[in-house]
Amino acid sequence: MGNLIKVLTRDIDNNAGNFFLDFENAQPSEAERELWDQLCVVLKDARGILDDLQSYNGAGEVIREAIQHPSDEGLQEKSWGAVVPLVGKLKKFYEFSMRLETALHDLLRSLTSTRYTPTQHLEREQALAKQFAEILDFTLRFDELKMTNPAIQNDFSYYRRTLNRMRIKNVPAEGENEVNNELANRMSLFYAEATPMLKTLSDATLKFVSENKNLPLENTTDCLSTMASVCRVMLETPEYRSRFASEETASFCLRVMVGVIILYDYVNPAGAFVKSSKIDMKGCIKVLKDQPPNSVEGLLNALRYTTKHLNDETTSKQIKTMLQ
């Protein structure tokens, strides 16, 4: 089946099979082409979003000066002039999260349909599976950059405080048309999250399940657990890992594995850490711990702090200890 090679005869639908999924070279079939083309546009824009976020320096210095000299109109205007275009960027990031939600729904609709098992979906729709992986990769990258950049929330808080003061004084505010009060409230909730894009995807997956009641829940959870198994096996098996043309592919697989674990933990009522989970959590955590520590601390933190069920009583002490 193209680049997806079954290397053991056991069935991954029962969480026991091993696959190599070629994340580097998977190409769409004719059946995938239409959705693949749509998602290519989203993923191209995702790269631009990451570039913009990476270069986001904030307006911290001019804001400090304006706050320290509240009666200096020149400094107030200067800080406002610096913040408005930055808030335009933050608006763009937030609006992209809504596009990502739509893209995820389209992907899940294809990858969880009842016409195939999760394994068959991966075998027949490798390019879409790769795009699902790329969305997860983007999500974890975005959130890691956001978490290490306090300027984002500082800038937005200053923008809102200043806008409120201008309203009270009936001063016309350039930039208000771009982000009105209702949008500002929604953006505030988005940026208040430690991992806003991951929260968007988790909520979107739950929404997909609730809106598709005719689709068995297992179709979605098995899709996620299968992806986690594929990534884990490729990472822990030297024979498969050696096929990666780039070491960056290993980092990509790690992020994707963590991303699908978190989504599974939200969608499966019992979570990812319970004994009956179809994800080998001990194996996945071991794979993470076997990497150079500095390279995976953000991913381990994602499992520690953004999952839903880690601290449940049903989570084994061994798993909790592994993540301490």
Coordinates of C-alpha atoms in Angstrom, one line a residue:
M1 CA 0.0 0.0 0.0
G2 CA 2.5 2.6 -1.1
N3 CA 4.6 4.1 1.6
L4 CA 2.7 2.5 4.5
I5 CA 4.3 -0.8 5.1
K6 CA 2.9 -3.4 7.4
V7 CA 5.9 -5.1 9.1
L8 CA 4.1 -7.4 11.5
T9 CA 1.1 -9.5 10.8
R10 CA -0.7 -8.5 14.0
D11 CA -3.5 -6.0 13.7
I12 CA -2.9 -2.4 14.7
D13 CA -6.7 -1.9 15.0
N14 CA -6.2 -3.9 18.2
N15 CA -3.3 -1.7 19.1
A16 CA -0.7 -4.4 18.5
G17 CA 0.6 -3.8 15.0
N18 CA 3.7 -2.1 13.7
F19 CA 3.8 0.2 10.7
F20 CA 6.1 2.6 8.9
L21 CA 4.3 5.6 7.7
D22 CA 6.3 7.7 5.3
F23 CA 5.7 11.2 6.6
E24 CA 8.4 12.6 4.3
N25 CA 7.1 11.4 0.9
A26 CA 3.4 10.4 1.1
Q27 CA 1.5 11.6 -2.0
P28 CA -2.3 11.9 -2.4
S29 CA -4.3 9.4 -4.4
E30 CA -7.0 10.7 -6.7
A31 CA -9.6 10.1 -4.0
E32 CA -7.7 12.3 -1.6
R33 CA -6.7 15.0 -4.1
E34 CA -9.6 17.5 -3.6
L35 CA -9.3 17.6 0.3
W36 CA -5.5 17.4 0.1
D37 CA -5.4 20.5 -2.2
Q38 CA -7.7 22.5 0.2
L39 CA -5.5 21.5 3.2
C40 CA -2.3 22.4 1.4
V41 CA -3.5 26.0 1.4
V42 CA -4.2 25.9 5.2
L43 CA -0.8 24.3 5.9
K44 CA 1.0 26.8 3.7
D45 CA -0.6 29.6 5.7
A46 CA 0.3 27.7 8.9
R47 CA 4.0 28.1 8.1
G48 CA 3.5 31.8 7.7
I49 CA 1.7 32.0 11.0
L50 CA 4.7 30.3 12.7
D51 CA 7.2 32.6 11.1
D52 CA 5.1 35.7 12.2
L53 CA 4.9 34.3 15.8
Q54 CA 8.6 33.5 15.9
S55 CA 9.4 37.1 15.0
Y56 CA 6.8 38.6 17.3
N57 CA 8.9 40.9 19.6
G58 CA 6.1 42.8 21.3
A59 CA 5.9 46.5 22.3
G60 CA 7.1 46.0 25.9
E61 CA 9.5 48.9 26.0
V62 CA 7.1 51.6 24.6
I63 CA 4.3 50.3 26.7
R64 CA 6.5 50.6 29.9
E65 CA 7.4 54.2 28.9
A66 CA 3.7 55.1 28.3
I67 CA 2.7 53.6 31.7
Q68 CA 5.5 55.4 33.5
H69 CA 4.6 58.7 31.9
P70 CA 0.7 58.7 31.7
S71 CA 0.4 62.4 31.1
D72 CA 2.9 62.4 28.1
E73 CA 0.5 62.3 25.1
G74 CA 3.4 61.7 22.7
L75 CA 4.3 58.5 24.5
Q76 CA 0.7 57.4 24.7
E77 CA 0.3 57.9 20.9
K78 CA 3.6 56.1 20.3
S79 CA 2.6 53.1 22.4
W80 CA -0.8 52.9 20.8
G81 CA 0.7 53.1 17.3
A82 CA 3.0 50.2 18.2
V83 CA 0.4 48.0 19.7
V84 CA -2.4 48.3 17.1
P85 CA -0.5 46.5 14.3
L86 CA 0.6 43.8 16.8
V87 CA -3.0 43.2 17.8
G88 CA -3.7 42.9 14.0
K89 CA -1.3 40.0 14.0
L90 CA -2.9 38.4 17.1
K91 CA -6.2 38.7 15.4
K92 CA -4.8 36.9 12.4
F93 CA -3.5 34.1 14.6
Y94 CA -6.8 33.7 16.3
E95 CA -8.7 33.7 13.1
F96 CA -6.4 31.0 11.8
S97 CA -7.3 28.8 14.8
M98 CA -10.9 28.8 13.4
R99 CA -9.7 27.7 10.0
L100 CA -7.7 25.0 11.7
E101 CA -10.9 23.7 13.4
T102 CA -12.7 23.5 10.0
A103 CA -9.6 21.7 8.5
L104 CA -9.6 19.2 11.4
H105 CA -13.3 18.4 10.9
D106 CA -12.8 17.8 7.2
L107 CA -9.8 15.5 7.9
L108 CA -11.6 13.6 10.7
R109 CA -14.7 13.1 8.5
S110 CA -12.4 11.4 5.9
L111 CA -10.1 9.4 8.3
T112 CA -12.9 8.1 10.6
S113 CA -15.6 7.2 8.1
T114 CA -17.1 3.7 8.5
R115 CA -16.0 2.5 5.1
Y116 CA -12.6 1.5 6.4
T117 CA -10.9 0.5 9.7
P118 CA -8.4 2.9 11.1
T119 CA -5.6 0.9 9.6
Q120 CA -7.2 0.8 6.2
H121 CA -7.7 4.6 6.4
L122 CA -3.9 5.0 7.0
E123 CA -3.1 2.6 4.2
R124 CA -5.4 4.2 1.6
E125 CA -5.2 7.9 2.8
Q126 CA -1.5 8.3 3.7
A127 CA -1.3 11.8 2.4
L128 CA -4.3 12.9 4.5
A129 CA -2.8 11.2 7.5
K130 CA 0.4 13.1 6.9
Q131 CA -1.6 16.4 6.7
F132 CA -3.3 15.5 10.0
A133 CA 0.1 15.0 11.5
E134 CA 1.3 18.4 10.1
I135 CA -1.7 20.1 11.7
L136 CA -0.7 18.5 15.1
D137 CA 2.9 19.5 14.5
F138 CA 1.9 23.1 13.8
T139 CA -0.3 23.2 16.9
L140 CA 2.4 22.1 19.3
R141 CA 5.0 24.4 17.7
F142 CA 2.6 27.4 17.9
D143 CA 1.8 26.7 21.5
E144 CA 5.4 26.3 22.5
L145 CA 6.3 29.6 20.9
K146 CA 3.3 31.3 22.6
M147 CA 4.1 29.9 26.0
T148 CA 7.6 31.4 25.8
N149 CA 6.5 34.8 24.7
P150 CA 4.8 36.8 27.5
A151 CA 4.6 39.9 25.2
I152 CA 1.6 38.5 23.5
Q153 CA -0.7 38.7 26.5
N154 CA 1.0 41.9 27.8
D155 CA 0.4 43.6 24.5
F156 CA -3.2 42.5 24.2
S157 CA -4.0 43.5 27.8
Y158 CA -2.5 46.9 27.2
Y159 CA -4.6 47.3 24.0
R160 CA -7.8 46.4 25.9
R161 CA -7.1 48.7 28.8
T162 CA -6.2 51.6 26.5
L163 CA -9.3 51.0 24.4
N164 CA -11.5 51.1 27.4
R165 CA -10.0 54.4 28.6
M166 CA -10.5 55.9 25.2
R167 CA -14.1 54.8 25.1
I168 CA -14.8 56.4 28.5
K169 CA -13.3 59.6 27.2
N170 CA -15.1 59.3 23.9
V171 CA -11.8 59.4 22.0
P172 CA -12.0 57.8 18.6
A173 CA -9.7 54.8 18.6
E174 CA -7.9 53.9 15.4
G175 CA -7.7 50.1 15.3
E176 CA -11.0 49.5 17.1
N177 CA -12.7 48.6 13.8
E178 CA -10.1 45.8 13.4
V179 CA -10.8 44.2 16.8
N180 CA -14.2 45.1 18.2
N181 CA -15.3 44.4 21.8
E182 CA -16.9 41.0 21.1
L183 CA -13.9 39.8 19.1
A184 CA -11.5 41.1 21.8
N185 CA -13.4 39.0 24.4
R186 CA -13.0 35.9 22.3
M187 CA -9.4 36.6 21.7
S188 CA -8.8 37.2 25.4
L189 CA -10.2 33.7 26.2
F190 CA -8.0 32.2 23.4
Y191 CA -4.8 33.8 24.6
A192 CA -5.5 33.1 28.3
E193 CA -5.1 29.4 27.5
A194 CA -1.5 28.1 28.1
T195 CA -1.9 26.1 24.9
P196 CA -4.5 27.9 22.8
M197 CA -4.2 26.0 19.6
L198 CA -4.2 22.6 21.3
K199 CA -7.3 23.7 23.2
T200 CA -8.9 24.6 19.8
L201 CA -8.1 21.2 18.4
S202 CA -9.3 19.4 21.5
D203 CA -12.6 21.3 21.5
A204 CA -12.9 20.8 17.8
T205 CA -12.5 17.0 18.1
L206 CA -15.1 16.9 20.9
K207 CA -17.4 19.0 18.7
F208 CA -16.8 16.6 15.8
V209 CA -17.8 13.6 17.9
S210 CA -20.9 15.3 19.3
E211 CA -22.1 16.5 15.9
N212 CA -21.6 13.1 14.3
K213 CA -23.7 10.9 16.6
N214 CA -24.2 8.3 13.9
L215 CA -20.5 7.7 13.8
P216 CA -19.3 5.3 16.5
L217 CA -17.0 7.1 19.0
E218 CA -14.4 4.3 18.5
N219 CA -13.9 5.4 14.9
T220 CA -12.4 8.6 16.2
T221 CA -10.6 7.2 19.2
D222 CA -9.1 4.3 17.2
C223 CA -7.9 6.8 14.5
L224 CA -6.0 8.7 17.2
S225 CA -4.7 5.6 19.0
T226 CA -3.5 4.1 15.7
M227 CA -1.6 7.3 14.9
A228 CA 0.0 7.2 18.3
S229 CA 1.0 3.6 17.9
V230 CA 2.5 4.3 14.4
C231 CA 4.6 7.1 15.7
R232 CA 5.8 5.2 18.8
V233 CA 6.8 2.1 16.8
M234 CA 8.7 4.2 14.2
L235 CA 10.5 6.1 16.9
E236 CA 11.5 3.1 19.1
T237 CA 12.5 0.8 16.3
P238 CA 16.0 1.6 14.9
E239 CA 15.2 -0.2 11.7
Y240 CA 12.3 2.2 10.9
R241 CA 13.9 5.3 12.4
S242 CA 16.9 4.8 10.2
R243 CA 14.6 5.3 7.2
F244 CA 14.0 9.0 8.1
A245 CA 15.9 11.1 5.6
S246 CA 16.0 13.9 8.2
E247 CA 16.4 13.8 11.9
E248 CA 13.8 16.5 12.0
T249 CA 11.3 13.8 11.0
A250 CA 11.9 12.1 14.4
S251 CA 11.1 15.4 16.2
F252 CA 8.0 15.7 14.0
C253 CA 6.9 12.1 15.0
L254 CA 7.4 13.0 18.7
R255 CA 5.2 16.1 18.4
V256 CA 2.5 14.2 16.5
M257 CA 2.5 11.3 19.0
V258 CA 2.0 13.7 21.9
G259 CA -0.7 15.7 19.9
V260 CA -2.8 12.6 19.2
I261 CA -2.4 11.4 22.8
I262 CA -3.8 14.7 24.1
L263 CA -6.7 14.6 21.7
Y264 CA -7.5 11.0 22.6
D265 CA -7.4 11.9 26.3
Y266 CA -10.1 14.5 25.7
V267 CA -12.3 12.4 23.4
N268 CA -12.2 9.0 25.1
P269 CA -14.4 9.3 28.2
A270 CA -11.9 7.3 30.3
G271 CA -8.9 9.1 28.9
A272 CA -5.5 8.0 27.6
F273 CA -3.9 6.9 30.9
V274 CA -6.4 4.3 32.1
K275 CA -5.5 0.6 31.8
S276 CA -8.1 0.0 29.1
S277 CA -6.6 2.8 26.9
K278 CA -5.7 1.7 23.4
I279 CA -2.5 3.8 23.6
D280 CA 0.6 2.3 25.2
M281 CA 1.2 5.3 27.4
K282 CA 4.2 3.7 29.2
G283 CA 5.8 3.0 25.8
C284 CA 5.1 6.5 24.5
I285 CA 6.5 8.2 27.6
K286 CA 9.6 5.9 27.5
V287 CA 10.2 7.0 23.8
L288 CA 10.0 10.6 25.0
K289 CA 12.4 10.0 27.9
D290 CA 14.9 8.3 25.6
Q291 CA 15.4 11.5 23.6
P292 CA 17.9 14.2 24.6
P293 CA 16.2 15.9 27.7
N294 CA 16.3 19.5 26.3
S295 CA 14.6 18.4 23.1
V296 CA 11.4 17.0 24.7
E297 CA 10.8 18.9 27.9
G298 CA 8.1 20.9 26.2
L299 CA 6.3 17.7 25.0
L300 CA 6.6 16.1 28.4
N301 CA 5.1 19.3 29.9
A302 CA 2.3 19.1 27.4
L303 CA 1.4 15.6 28.7
R304 CA 1.8 16.8 32.3
Y305 CA -0.3 20.0 32.1
T306 CA -2.6 19.9 29.1
T307 CA -4.1 16.4 29.3
K308 CA -7.4 15.9 31.1
H309 CA -7.1 12.6 32.9
L310 CA -3.5 12.3 34.0
N311 CA -4.3 13.0 37.7
D312 CA -7.4 10.7 37.7
E313 CA -7.3 7.9 40.3
T314 CA -7.5 5.4 37.4
T315 CA -4.0 6.5 36.2
S316 CA -1.4 4.1 37.4
K317 CA 1.3 5.3 39.9
Q318 CA 3.9 4.1 37.5
I319 CA 2.7 6.4 34.7
K320 CA 2.4 9.4 37.2
T321 CA 6.0 8.6 38.4
M322 CA 7.3 8.5 34.8
L323 CA 5.9 12.0 34.2
Q324 CA 7.1 13.6 37.4

